PDB file of C-alpha atoms and ligand atoms in Angstrom:
ATOM      1  CA  MET A   1      34.965  61.704 -14.933  1.00 98.00           C
ATOM      2  CA  ASP A   2      38.664  62.046 -14.216  1.00 98.00           C
ATOM      3  CA  ILE A   3      40.898  62.994 -17.111  1.00 98.00           C
ATOM      4  CA  PHE A   4      44.360  61.530 -17.432  1.00 99.00           C
ATOM      5  CA  VAL A   5      46.805  62.439 -20.164  1.00 98.00           C
ATOM      6  CA  ASP A   6      48.196  59.459 -22.078  1.00 98.00           C
ATOM      7  CA  THR A   7      51.758  60.580 -22.713  1.00 98.00           C
ATOM      8  CA  ALA A   8      55.287  60.609 -21.340  1.00 98.00           C
ATOM      9  CA  ASP A   9      55.984  64.013 -22.920  1.00 97.00           C
ATOM     10  CA  LEU A  10      56.732  66.398 -20.050  1.00 97.00           C
ATOM     11  CA  ASP A  11      55.779  69.524 -21.985  1.00 97.00           C
ATOM     12  CA  GLU A  12      52.346  68.071 -22.706  1.00 98.00           C
ATOM     13  CA  ILE A  13      51.914  66.940 -19.100  1.00 98.00           C
ATOM     14  CA  LYS A  14      52.923  70.351 -17.734  1.00 98.00           C
ATOM     15  CA  GLU A  15      50.665  72.166 -20.183  1.00 98.00           C
ATOM     16  CA  ALA A  16      47.647  69.961 -19.374  1.00 98.00           C
ATOM     17  CA  GLU A  17      48.395  70.362 -15.659  1.00 98.00           C
ATOM     18  CA  SER A  18      48.410  74.153 -16.060  1.00 98.00           C
ATOM     19  CA  TRP A  19      44.816  73.984 -17.389  1.00 98.00           C
ATOM     20  CA  GLY A  20      43.631  72.712 -14.009  1.00 98.00           C
ATOM     21  CA  ILE A  21      41.761  69.714 -15.418  1.00 98.00           C
ATOM     22  CA  LEU A  22      44.387  66.974 -15.126  1.00 98.00           C
ATOM     23  CA  ASP A  23      43.836  64.106 -12.702  1.00 98.00           C
ATOM     24  CA  GLY A  24      46.605  61.689 -13.673  1.00 98.00           C
ATOM     25  CA  VAL A  25      48.982  60.330 -16.304  1.00 98.00           C
ATOM     26  CA  THR A  26      49.366  57.020 -18.081  1.00 98.00           C
ATOM     27  CA  THR A  27      52.529  55.909 -19.828  1.00 98.00           C
ATOM     28  CA  ASN A  28      53.633  52.736 -21.565  1.00 98.00           C
ATOM     29  CA  PRO A  29      56.872  51.591 -23.247  1.00 98.00           C
ATOM     30  CA  SER A  30      55.772  53.040 -26.610  1.00 97.00           C
ATOM     31  CA  LEU A  31      55.015  56.455 -25.075  1.00 98.00           C
ATOM     32  CA  ILE A  32      58.369  56.444 -23.204  1.00 97.00           C
ATOM     33  CA  LYS A  33      60.116  55.592 -26.510  1.00 96.00           C
ATOM     34  CA  LYS A  34      58.300  58.464 -28.249  1.00 96.00           C
ATOM     35  CA  ALA A  35      59.236  60.940 -25.506  1.00 96.00           C
ATOM     36  CA  ALA A  36      62.845  59.719 -25.515  1.00 94.00           C
ATOM     37  CA  SER A  37      63.175  60.033 -29.280  1.00 93.00           C
ATOM     38  CA  SER A  38      61.770  63.567 -29.221  1.00 90.00           C
ATOM     39  CA  GLU A  39      64.561  64.496 -26.788  1.00 84.00           C
ATOM     40  CA  GLN A  40      67.153  62.989 -29.172  1.00 77.00           C
ATOM     41  CA  GLY A  41      69.235  61.057 -26.656  1.00 73.00           C
ATOM     42  CA  GLU A  42      69.289  63.890 -24.108  1.00 82.00           C
ATOM     43  CA  MET A  43      66.843  62.241 -21.740  1.00 86.00           C
ATOM     44  CA  ASN A  44      67.786  61.096 -18.240  1.00 95.00           C
ATOM     45  CA  LEU A  45      64.925  58.634 -17.922  1.00 96.00           C
ATOM     46  CA  GLU A  46      64.981  58.338 -14.140  1.00 97.00           C
ATOM     47  CA  GLU A  47      64.859  62.110 -13.752  1.00 97.00           C
ATOM     48  CA  HIS A  48      62.232  62.380 -16.488  1.00 97.00           C
ATOM     49  CA  ILE A  49      59.910  59.929 -14.710  1.00 98.00           C
ATOM     50  CA  SER A  50      60.564  61.638 -11.361  1.00 98.00           C
ATOM     51  CA  GLU A  51      59.570  64.973 -12.895  1.00 98.00           C
ATOM     52  CA  ILE A  52      56.321  63.497 -14.261  1.00 98.00           C
ATOM     53  CA  LEU A  53      55.510  62.219 -10.776  1.00 98.00           C
ATOM     54  CA  ARG A  54      56.269  65.611  -9.219  1.00 98.00           C
ATOM     55  CA  THR A  55      54.207  67.486 -11.823  1.00 98.00           C
ATOM     56  CA  VAL A  56      50.914  65.681 -11.260  1.00 98.00           C
ATOM     57  CA  ASP A  57      49.345  64.931  -7.903  1.00 97.00           C
ATOM     58  CA  GLY A  58      47.124  62.149  -9.266  1.00 98.00           C
ATOM     59  CA  PRO A  59      48.020  58.562 -10.206  1.00 98.00           C
ATOM     60  CA  VAL A  60      50.835  58.019 -12.722  1.00 98.00           C
ATOM     61  CA  SER A  61      50.931  54.611 -14.415  1.00 98.00           C
ATOM     62  CA  LEU A  62      54.332  53.094 -15.192  1.00 98.00           C
ATOM     63  CA  GLU A  63      54.442  49.788 -17.060  1.00 98.00           C
ATOM     64  CA  VAL A  64      56.556  46.686 -16.430  1.00 98.00           C
ATOM     65  CA  THR A  65      58.516  45.074 -19.266  1.00 98.00           C
ATOM     66  CA  ALA A  66      58.720  41.448 -18.049  1.00 98.00           C
ATOM     67  CA  VAL A  67      56.280  38.712 -19.066  1.00 96.00           C
ATOM     68  CA  ASP A  68      56.538  36.155 -16.246  1.00 96.00           C
ATOM     69  CA  GLN A  69      54.676  36.568 -12.991  1.00 97.00           C
ATOM     70  CA  GLN A  70      57.665  36.780 -10.656  1.00 98.00           C
ATOM     71  CA  ASP A  71      59.674  39.028 -12.990  1.00 98.00           C
ATOM     72  CA  MET A  72      56.700  41.382 -13.355  1.00 98.00           C
ATOM     73  CA  VAL A  73      56.242  41.481  -9.584  1.00 98.00           C
ATOM     74  CA  ASP A  74      59.976  42.193  -9.134  1.00 98.00           C
ATOM     75  CA  GLU A  75      59.873  45.016 -11.699  1.00 98.00           C
ATOM     76  CA  ALA A  76      56.707  46.424 -10.146  1.00 98.00           C
ATOM     77  CA  GLU A  77      58.359  46.467  -6.723  1.00 98.00           C
ATOM     78  CA  THR A  78      61.445  48.147  -8.183  1.00 98.00           C
ATOM     79  CA  LEU A  79      59.311  50.842  -9.820  1.00 98.00           C
ATOM     80  CA  TYR A  80      57.316  51.352  -6.663  1.00 98.00           C
ATOM     81  CA  ASP A  81      60.324  51.420  -4.303  1.00 98.00           C
ATOM     82  CA  LYS A  82      62.314  53.740  -6.556  1.00 98.00           C
ATOM     83  CA  PHE A  83      59.612  56.222  -7.453  1.00 98.00           C
ATOM     84  CA  ASN A  84      56.634  56.133  -5.113  1.00 98.00           C
ATOM     85  CA  GLU A  85      58.383  58.097  -2.360  1.00 98.00           C
ATOM     86  CA  ILE A  86      58.551  61.113  -4.710  1.00 98.00           C
ATOM     87  CA  ASN A  87      54.839  61.925  -4.634  1.00 98.00           C
ATOM     88  CA  ASP A  88      53.058  58.770  -3.476  1.00 98.00           C
ATOM     89  CA  ASN A  89      51.341  58.408  -6.857  1.00 98.00           C
ATOM     90  CA  VAL A  90      52.886  55.410  -8.639  1.00 98.00           C
ATOM     91  CA  VAL A  91      50.521  52.885 -10.186  1.00 98.00           C
ATOM     92  CA  VAL A  92      52.086  49.867 -11.855  1.00 98.00           C
ATOM     93  CA  LYS A  93      50.780  48.802 -15.230  1.00 98.00           C
ATOM     94  CA  ILE A  94      50.541  45.061 -15.801  1.00 98.00           C
ATOM     95  CA  PRO A  95      49.363  43.582 -19.131  1.00 98.00           C
ATOM     96  CA  VAL A  96      46.308  41.373 -18.672  1.00 98.00           C
ATOM     97  CA  ASN A  97      47.874  38.606 -20.745  1.00 97.00           C
ATOM     98  CA  THR A  98      51.562  38.490 -21.698  1.00 96.00           C
ATOM     99  CA  SER A  99      51.450  35.493 -24.056  1.00 95.00           C
ATOM    100  CA  MET A 100      52.278  37.361 -27.308  1.00 93.00           C
ATOM    101  CA  GLY A 101      50.250  34.723 -29.106  1.00 87.00           C
ATOM    102  CA  LYS A 102      52.183  31.723 -27.780  1.00 77.00           C
ATOM    103  CA  ASN A 103      49.367  30.782 -25.375  1.00 73.00           C
ATOM    104  CA  ASP A 104      51.811  29.658 -22.724  1.00 76.00           C
ATOM    105  CA  ASP A 105      51.859  32.763 -20.517  1.00 80.00           C
ATOM    106  CA  ASP A 106      48.150  33.504 -20.577  1.00 93.00           C
ATOM    107  CA  PHE A 107      47.719  33.772 -16.810  1.00 96.00           C
ATOM    108  CA  GLU A 108      51.031  35.402 -15.841  1.00 97.00           C
ATOM    109  CA  GLY A 109      49.414  38.849 -15.917  1.00 98.00           C
ATOM    110  CA  VAL A 110      46.525  38.021 -13.612  1.00 98.00           C
ATOM    111  CA  LYS A 111      48.851  36.056 -11.325  1.00 98.00           C
ATOM    112  CA  ALA A 112      51.117  39.111 -11.044  1.00 98.00           C
ATOM    113  CA  ILE A 113      48.101  41.359 -10.401  1.00 98.00           C
ATOM    114  CA  LYS A 114      46.943  39.034  -7.646  1.00 98.00           C
ATOM    115  CA  SER A 115      50.389  39.059  -5.951  1.00 98.00           C
ATOM    116  CA  LEU A 116      50.736  42.838  -6.228  1.00 98.00           C
ATOM    117  CA  SER A 117      47.221  43.533  -4.966  1.00 97.00           C
ATOM    118  CA  GLU A 118      48.078  41.462  -1.894  1.00 97.00           C
ATOM    119  CA  THR A 119      51.158  43.607  -1.226  1.00 97.00           C
ATOM    120  CA  GLY A 120      49.169  46.850  -1.640  1.00 96.00           C
ATOM    121  CA  ILE A 121      50.874  48.064  -4.824  1.00 98.00           C
ATOM    122  CA  PRO A 122      48.137  49.581  -7.004  1.00 98.00           C
ATOM    123  CA  VAL A 123      47.801  47.982 -10.417  1.00 98.00           C
ATOM    124  CA  ASN A 124      46.445  49.321 -13.677  1.00 99.00           C
ATOM    125  CA  CYS A 125      45.707  46.259 -15.794  1.00 99.00           C
ATOM    126  CA  THR A 126      46.451  47.187 -19.385  1.00 98.00           C
ATOM    127  CA  LEU A 127      45.828  45.847 -22.906  1.00 98.00           C
ATOM    128  CA  VAL A 128      42.264  44.870 -22.024  1.00 98.00           C
ATOM    129  CA  MET A 129      40.529  44.056 -25.303  1.00 98.00           C
ATOM    130  CA  LYS A 130      37.398  42.292 -24.120  1.00 98.00           C
ATOM    131  CA  PRO A 131      35.055  42.333 -21.124  1.00 98.00           C
ATOM    132  CA  ASN A 132      36.082  38.841 -19.996  1.00 98.00           C
ATOM    133  CA  GLN A 133      39.658  40.040 -19.489  1.00 98.00           C
ATOM    134  CA  ALA A 134      38.336  42.878 -17.342  1.00 98.00           C
ATOM    135  CA  ILE A 135      36.449  40.374 -15.184  1.00 98.00           C
ATOM    136  CA  MET A 136      39.633  38.370 -14.651  1.00 98.00           C
ATOM    137  CA  ALA A 137      41.660  41.484 -13.802  1.00 98.00           C
ATOM    138  CA  ALA A 138      39.010  42.712 -11.364  1.00 98.00           C
ATOM    139  CA  LYS A 139      38.872  39.299  -9.703  1.00 98.00           C
ATOM    140  CA  ALA A 140      42.677  39.348  -9.339  1.00 98.00           C
ATOM    141  CA  GLY A 141      42.410  42.683  -7.513  1.00 98.00           C
ATOM    142  CA  ALA A 142      43.375  45.299 -10.130  1.00 98.00           C
ATOM    143  CA  GLU A 143      42.648  48.830  -8.937  1.00 98.00           C
ATOM    144  CA  TYR A 144      42.162  49.931 -12.560  1.00 98.00           C
ATOM    145  CA  VAL A 145      41.401  48.191 -15.852  1.00 98.00           C
ATOM    146  CA  SER A 146      42.319  49.860 -19.122  1.00 99.00           C
ATOM    147  CA  PRO A 147      40.201  48.779 -22.100  1.00 98.00           C
ATOM    148  CA  PHE A 148      41.737  49.919 -25.410  1.00 98.00           C
ATOM    149  CA  LEU A 149      38.879  51.462 -27.373  1.00 98.00           C
ATOM    150  CA  GLY A 150      40.659  52.623 -30.507  1.00 98.00           C
ATOM    151  CA  ARG A 151      42.429  49.306 -31.006  1.00 98.00           C
ATOM    152  CA  ILE A 152      39.106  47.427 -30.887  1.00 98.00           C
ATOM    153  CA  ASP A 153      37.621  49.820 -33.441  1.00 98.00           C
ATOM    154  CA  ASP A 154      40.730  49.189 -35.584  1.00 97.00           C
ATOM    155  CA  HIS A 155      40.306  45.435 -35.138  1.00 97.00           C
ATOM    156  CA  ILE A 156      36.634  45.444 -36.167  1.00 97.00           C
ATOM    157  CA  ARG A 157      37.359  47.646 -39.185  1.00 96.00           C
ATOM    158  CA  ASP A 158      40.269  45.385 -40.080  1.00 96.00           C
ATOM    159  CA  GLN A 159      37.929  42.381 -40.117  1.00 93.00           C
ATOM    160  CA  MET A 160      35.652  44.367 -42.421  1.00 93.00           C
ATOM    161  CA  GLY A 161      38.576  44.819 -44.815  1.00 94.00           C
ATOM    162  CA  LEU A 162      39.425  48.419 -43.854  1.00 96.00           C
ATOM    163  CA  LYS A 163      43.056  49.204 -43.119  1.00 95.00           C
ATOM    164  CA  ARG A 164      44.128  52.045 -40.838  1.00 96.00           C
ATOM    165  CA  GLY A 165      46.285  54.527 -42.712  1.00 96.00           C
ATOM    166  CA  GLU A 166      45.064  53.291 -46.109  1.00 96.00           C
ATOM    167  CA  ASP A 167      41.278  53.486 -45.736  1.00 96.00           C
ATOM    168  CA  TYR A 168      40.906  55.764 -42.722  1.00 95.00           C
ATOM    169  CA  PRO A 169      43.192  57.944 -40.604  1.00 95.00           C
ATOM    170  CA  LYS A 170      43.938  56.979 -36.988  1.00 95.00           C
ATOM    171  CA  GLY A 171      41.815  59.770 -35.508  1.00 93.00           C
ATOM    172  CA  THR A 172      38.612  58.889 -37.370  1.00 94.00           C
ATOM    173  CA  TYR A 173      35.532  58.095 -35.306  1.00 95.00           C
ATOM    174  CA  TYR A 174      34.223  54.598 -36.025  1.00 96.00           C
ATOM    175  CA  PRO A 175      30.441  54.832 -36.537  1.00 93.00           C
ATOM    176  CA  SER A 176      29.492  51.468 -35.083  1.00 95.00           C
ATOM    177  CA  GLU A 177      25.809  52.464 -34.794  1.00 93.00           C
ATOM    178  CA  MET A 178      25.633  52.824 -38.576  1.00 93.00           C
ATOM    179  CA  VAL A 179      27.464  49.553 -39.159  1.00 94.00           C
ATOM    180  CA  GLU A 180      25.043  47.822 -36.796  1.00 93.00           C
ATOM    181  CA  ARG A 181      22.060  49.249 -38.673  1.00 94.00           C
ATOM    182  CA  VAL A 182      23.416  48.008 -42.000  1.00 93.00           C
ATOM    183  CA  ARG A 183      24.075  44.593 -40.505  1.00 90.00           C
ATOM    184  CA  ASN A 184      20.577  44.391 -39.000  1.00 91.00           C
ATOM    185  CA  TYR A 185      19.034  45.467 -42.285  1.00 92.00           C
ATOM    186  CA  HIS A 186      20.700  42.585 -44.129  1.00 90.00           C
ATOM    187  CA  ILE A 187      19.864  40.092 -41.404  1.00 87.00           C
ATOM    188  CA  GLN A 188      16.210  41.205 -41.329  1.00 89.00           C
ATOM    189  CA  ARG A 189      15.984  41.046 -45.106  1.00 90.00           C
ATOM    190  CA  ARG A 190      17.282  37.488 -45.143  1.00 88.00           C
ATOM    191  CA  ILE A 191      14.998  36.495 -42.287  1.00 87.00           C
ATOM    192  CA  SER A 192      11.990  37.900 -44.146  1.00 90.00           C
ATOM    193  CA  GLU A 193      12.988  35.921 -47.223  1.00 89.00           C
ATOM    194  CA  ARG A 194      13.678  32.692 -45.354  1.00 87.00           C
ATOM    195  CA  SER A 195      12.747  31.219 -42.001  1.00 87.00           C
ATOM    196  CA  PRO A 196      14.776  32.291 -38.932  1.00 84.00           C
ATOM    197  CA  GLU A 197      15.681  28.626 -38.350  1.00 86.00           C
ATOM    198  CA  ASP A 198      17.299  28.437 -41.776  1.00 84.00           C
ATOM    199  CA  ILE A 199      19.349  31.523 -41.034  1.00 80.00           C
ATOM    200  CA  ILE A 200      20.432  30.497 -37.561  1.00 79.00           C
ATOM    201  CA  TYR A 201      21.136  26.825 -38.144  1.00 80.00           C
ATOM    202  CA  LYS A 202      21.790  26.283 -41.828  1.00 82.00           C
ATOM    203  CA  ASP A 203      22.754  29.359 -43.791  1.00 82.00           C
ATOM    204  CA  GLU A 204      26.504  29.910 -43.560  1.00 85.00           C
ATOM    205  CA  GLU A 205      26.459  33.089 -45.596  1.00 81.00           C
ATOM    206  CA  SER A 206      23.893  34.661 -43.303  1.00 80.00           C
ATOM    207  CA  MET A 207      25.733  33.461 -40.215  1.00 82.00           C
ATOM    208  CA  GLU A 208      28.746  35.423 -41.396  1.00 86.00           C
ATOM    209  CA  LEU A 209      26.626  38.538 -40.997  1.00 85.00           C
ATOM    210  CA  PHE A 210      26.285  37.858 -37.294  1.00 85.00           C
ATOM    211  CA  TYR A 211      30.067  38.018 -36.978  1.00 89.00           C
ATOM    212  CA  TRP A 212      30.512  40.966 -39.350  1.00 92.00           C
ATOM    213  CA  GLY A 213      31.100  44.401 -37.804  1.00 94.00           C
ATOM    214  CA  ASN A 214      31.627  43.148 -34.261  1.00 96.00           C
ATOM    215  CA  ASP A 215      34.137  41.325 -32.101  1.00 97.00           C
ATOM    216  CA  ASP A 216      32.371  38.399 -30.460  1.00 95.00           C
ATOM    217  CA  GLY A 217      29.292  40.576 -30.039  1.00 95.00           C
ATOM    218  CA  VAL A 218      31.207  43.711 -29.017  1.00 97.00           C
ATOM    219  CA  LEU A 219      30.232  46.418 -31.524  1.00 97.00           C
ATOM    220  CA  SER A 220      32.972  48.972 -30.866  1.00 98.00           C
ATOM    221  CA  GLY A 221      35.522  50.163 -28.334  1.00 98.00           C
ATOM    222  CA  VAL A 222      32.857  52.263 -26.634  1.00 98.00           C
ATOM    223  CA  ASP A 223      30.537  49.244 -26.573  1.00 98.00           C
ATOM    224  CA  MET A 224      33.303  47.217 -24.869  1.00 98.00           C
ATOM    225  CA  VAL A 225      33.580  49.895 -22.177  1.00 98.00           C
ATOM    226  CA  TRP A 226      29.799  49.952 -21.753  1.00 98.00           C
ATOM    227  CA  SER A 227      29.829  46.194 -21.226  1.00 98.00           C
ATOM    228  CA  ILE A 228      32.711  46.337 -18.707  1.00 98.00           C
ATOM    229  CA  LYS A 229      31.026  49.150 -16.769  1.00 98.00           C
ATOM    230  CA  ASN A 230      27.803  47.144 -16.557  1.00 98.00           C
ATOM    231  CA  ILE A 231      29.622  44.036 -15.407  1.00 98.00           C
ATOM    232  CA  LEU A 232      31.678  45.789 -12.730  1.00 98.00           C
ATOM    233  CA  ASP A 233      28.574  47.604 -11.450  1.00 97.00           C
ATOM    234  CA  ASN A 234      26.703  44.312 -11.214  1.00 97.00           C
ATOM    235  CA  TYR A 235      29.067  43.066  -8.518  1.00 97.00           C
ATOM    236  CA  THR A 236      31.140  44.422  -5.632  1.00 90.00           C
ATOM    237  CA  PHE A 237      34.405  45.052  -7.459  1.00 95.00           C
ATOM    238  CA  ASP A 238      36.226  48.260  -6.510  1.00 96.00           C
ATOM    239  CA  THR A 239      38.043  48.234  -9.862  1.00 98.00           C
ATOM    240  CA  LYS A 240      37.804  51.508 -11.793  1.00 98.00           C
ATOM    241  CA  ILE A 241      37.809  51.771 -15.568  1.00 98.00           C
ATOM    242  CA  ILE A 242      40.429  53.841 -17.385  1.00 99.00           C
ATOM    243  CA  ALA A 243      39.132  54.153 -20.954  1.00 98.00           C
ATOM    244  CA  ALA A 244      42.331  54.066 -23.043  1.00 98.00           C
ATOM    245  CA  SER A 245      43.448  54.125 -26.672  1.00 98.00           C
ATOM    246  CA  ILE A 246      40.964  56.925 -27.216  1.00 98.00           C
ATOM    247  CA  ARG A 247      41.219  58.618 -30.594  1.00 98.00           C
ATOM    248  CA  THR A 248      38.419  61.211 -30.622  1.00 98.00           C
ATOM    249  CA  ALA A 249      36.591  63.620 -28.313  1.00 98.00           C
ATOM    250  CA  ARG A 250      33.323  61.918 -29.310  1.00 97.00           C
ATOM    251  CA  GLN A 251      34.554  58.710 -27.670  1.00 98.00           C
ATOM    252  CA  VAL A 252      35.316  60.701 -24.512  1.00 98.00           C
ATOM    253  CA  ARG A 253      31.760  62.045 -24.459  1.00 98.00           C
ATOM    254  CA  GLN A 254      30.368  58.537 -24.880  1.00 98.00           C
ATOM    255  CA  CYS A 255      32.562  57.238 -22.055  1.00 98.00           C
ATOM    256  CA  ALA A 256      31.235  60.019 -19.832  1.00 98.00           C
ATOM    257  CA  GLU A 257      27.660  59.105 -20.801  1.00 98.00           C
ATOM    258  CA  ILE A 258      28.385  55.538 -19.735  1.00 98.00           C
ATOM    259  CA  GLY A 259      29.731  56.763 -16.393  1.00 98.00           C
ATOM    260  CA  VAL A 260      33.319  55.600 -16.876  1.00 98.00           C
ATOM    261  CA  GLU A 261      35.424  56.789 -13.942  1.00 98.00           C
ATOM    262  CA  ILE A 262      38.511  57.837 -15.937  1.00 98.00           C
ATOM    263  CA  SER A 263      39.481  58.488 -19.552  1.00 98.00           C
ATOM    264  CA  THR A 264      43.146  58.711 -20.474  1.00 98.00           C
ATOM    265  CA  LEU A 265      43.589  60.928 -23.497  1.00 98.00           C
ATOM    266  CA  PRO A 266      46.254  61.890 -25.974  1.00 98.00           C
ATOM    267  CA  PHE A 267      47.045  65.587 -25.550  1.00 98.00           C
ATOM    268  CA  SER A 268      45.423  66.393 -28.916  1.00 98.00           C
ATOM    269  CA  VAL A 269      42.113  64.828 -27.835  1.00 98.00           C
ATOM    270  CA  ILE A 270      42.058  66.976 -24.688  1.00 98.00           C
ATOM    271  CA  GLU A 271      42.550  69.993 -26.968  1.00 98.00           C
ATOM    272  CA  ASP A 272      39.700  68.782 -29.205  1.00 97.00           C
ATOM    273  CA  MET A 273      37.378  68.659 -26.196  1.00 98.00           C
ATOM    274  CA  MET A 274      37.535  72.466 -26.014  1.00 97.00           C
ATOM    275  CA  SER A 275      37.214  73.563 -29.605  1.00 96.00           C
ATOM    276  CA  HIS A 276      34.049  74.333 -31.560  1.00 97.00           C
ATOM    277  CA  HIS A 277      33.980  76.728 -34.463  1.00 98.00           C
ATOM    278  CA  LYS A 278      30.662  78.221 -33.305  1.00 98.00           C
ATOM    279  CA  THR A 279      32.284  79.077 -29.961  1.00 98.00           C
ATOM    280  CA  SER A 280      35.111  80.862 -31.798  1.00 98.00           C
ATOM    281  CA  GLU A 281      32.621  82.596 -34.076  1.00 98.00           C
ATOM    282  CA  GLY A 282      30.503  83.670 -31.080  1.00 98.00           C
ATOM    283  CA  MET A 283      33.598  84.846 -29.232  1.00 98.00           C
ATOM    284  CA  LYS A 284      34.635  87.001 -32.155  1.00 98.00           C
ATOM    285  CA  ALA A 285      31.151  88.541 -32.380  1.00 98.00           C
ATOM    286  CA  PHE A 286      31.130  89.385 -28.646  1.00 98.00           C
ATOM    287  CA  ASP A 287      34.606  90.852 -28.963  1.00 98.00           C
ATOM    288  CA  ASP A 288      33.600  92.984 -31.959  1.00 98.00           C
ATOM    289  CA  ASP A 289      30.493  94.248 -30.136  1.00 98.00           C
ATOM    290  CA  VAL A 290      32.152  95.491 -26.959  1.00 98.00           C
ATOM    291  CA  ILE A 291      31.440  99.222 -26.661  1.00 98.00           C
ATOM    292  CA  PRO A 292      34.273 101.300 -25.125  1.00 96.00           C
ATOM    293  CA  GLU A 293      32.098 102.389 -22.131  1.00 96.00           C
ATOM    294  CA  TYR A 294      31.502  98.759 -21.219  1.00 97.00           C
ATOM    295  CA  ARG A 295      35.164  97.820 -21.491  1.00 96.00           C
ATOM    296  CA  SER A 296      36.305 100.758 -19.378  1.00 96.00           C
ATOM    297  CA  LEU A 297      33.626  99.984 -16.783  1.00 96.00           C
ATOM    298  CA  LEU A 298      35.195  96.568 -16.305  1.00 96.00           C
ATOM    299  CA  ARG A 299      38.784  97.751 -16.310  1.00 93.00           C
ATOM    300  CA  ASP A 300      38.612 100.793 -14.061  1.00 76.00           C
TER     301      ASP A 300
HETATM  302  O1  G3P B 401      46.767  53.992 -23.244  1.00 68.63           O
HETATM  303  C1  G3P B 401      46.974  53.158 -24.340  1.00 68.63           C
HETATM  304  C2  G3P B 401      47.352  53.939 -25.524  1.00 68.63           C
HETATM  305  O2  G3P B 401      48.563  54.600 -25.341  1.00 68.63           O
HETATM  306  C3  G3P B 401      47.317  53.206 -26.804  1.00 68.63           C
HETATM  307  O3  G3P B 401      46.870  54.110 -27.716  1.00 68.63           O
HETATM  308  O4  G3P B 401      46.252  55.003 -29.890  1.00 68.63           O
HETATM  309  O5  G3P B 401      48.258  53.514 -29.661  1.00 68.63           O
HETATM  310  O6  G3P B 401      45.983  52.588 -29.474  1.00 68.63           O
HETATM  311  P1  G3P B 401      46.838  53.776 -29.284  1.00 68.63           P
END
């Protein structure tokens, strides 16, 4: 699995690059804003982006800001023409659906992806929140699709009445397996008390259970990625998955188990992938046990 860092912070990118495990970078307008505010108005954005591109030899995603097909294509071409000559690694990020809830721009994203894929500009289709959107993006020719795991976990928890920040911190793993077991237990109990037909066709309260703890059958962000991976593998799409909006190292492990091609990670999650207190404890014990003869044997 390739590892990208999900940041526009140059210090983080350079540090991750120095570890020898970095395969690419993803940015978005929010991450650019965060990097700009941490530099307190000192940032030359064009130079900053150029430096990111020079630092990493793998793909670097830069997002458009427009919402109409032609404007997105124009911005994508501007980004590509301005920056791709630096290190030949620009990927343009296009939102799968730019409607912002108005339902009038629903297909501008896929139309832009289609146009750009025909001109050879690589596209990372972003803000993918369900497998059907990934199908559409792949059909339009996206080189990458970015499902947002953490946001789907947030969404499912929100529907269960749990608010991020109030009921759980952002970096908390969402135990969908446990939620599913609880849900199944209640469904089974009702089915054993009544006939399945009553549950499925008549009992509104029980039907609510089918919709509780999932998003149209998707049980979690990881489950969404599993579904997308299965779908893309079923056909001849060349589209690769970039698992995004990842909040915990456990999600990264699960993405790797699924066979996801790429995970883009906040810097802190990459750090979490390396730490285990038993490793530190073991390291300390080895260090304490080194006899002088052994150390000098290695250092002479
Ligand atoms: O790559 C998408 C990512 O930046 C969004 O992350 O944690 O804000 O959902 P998050």
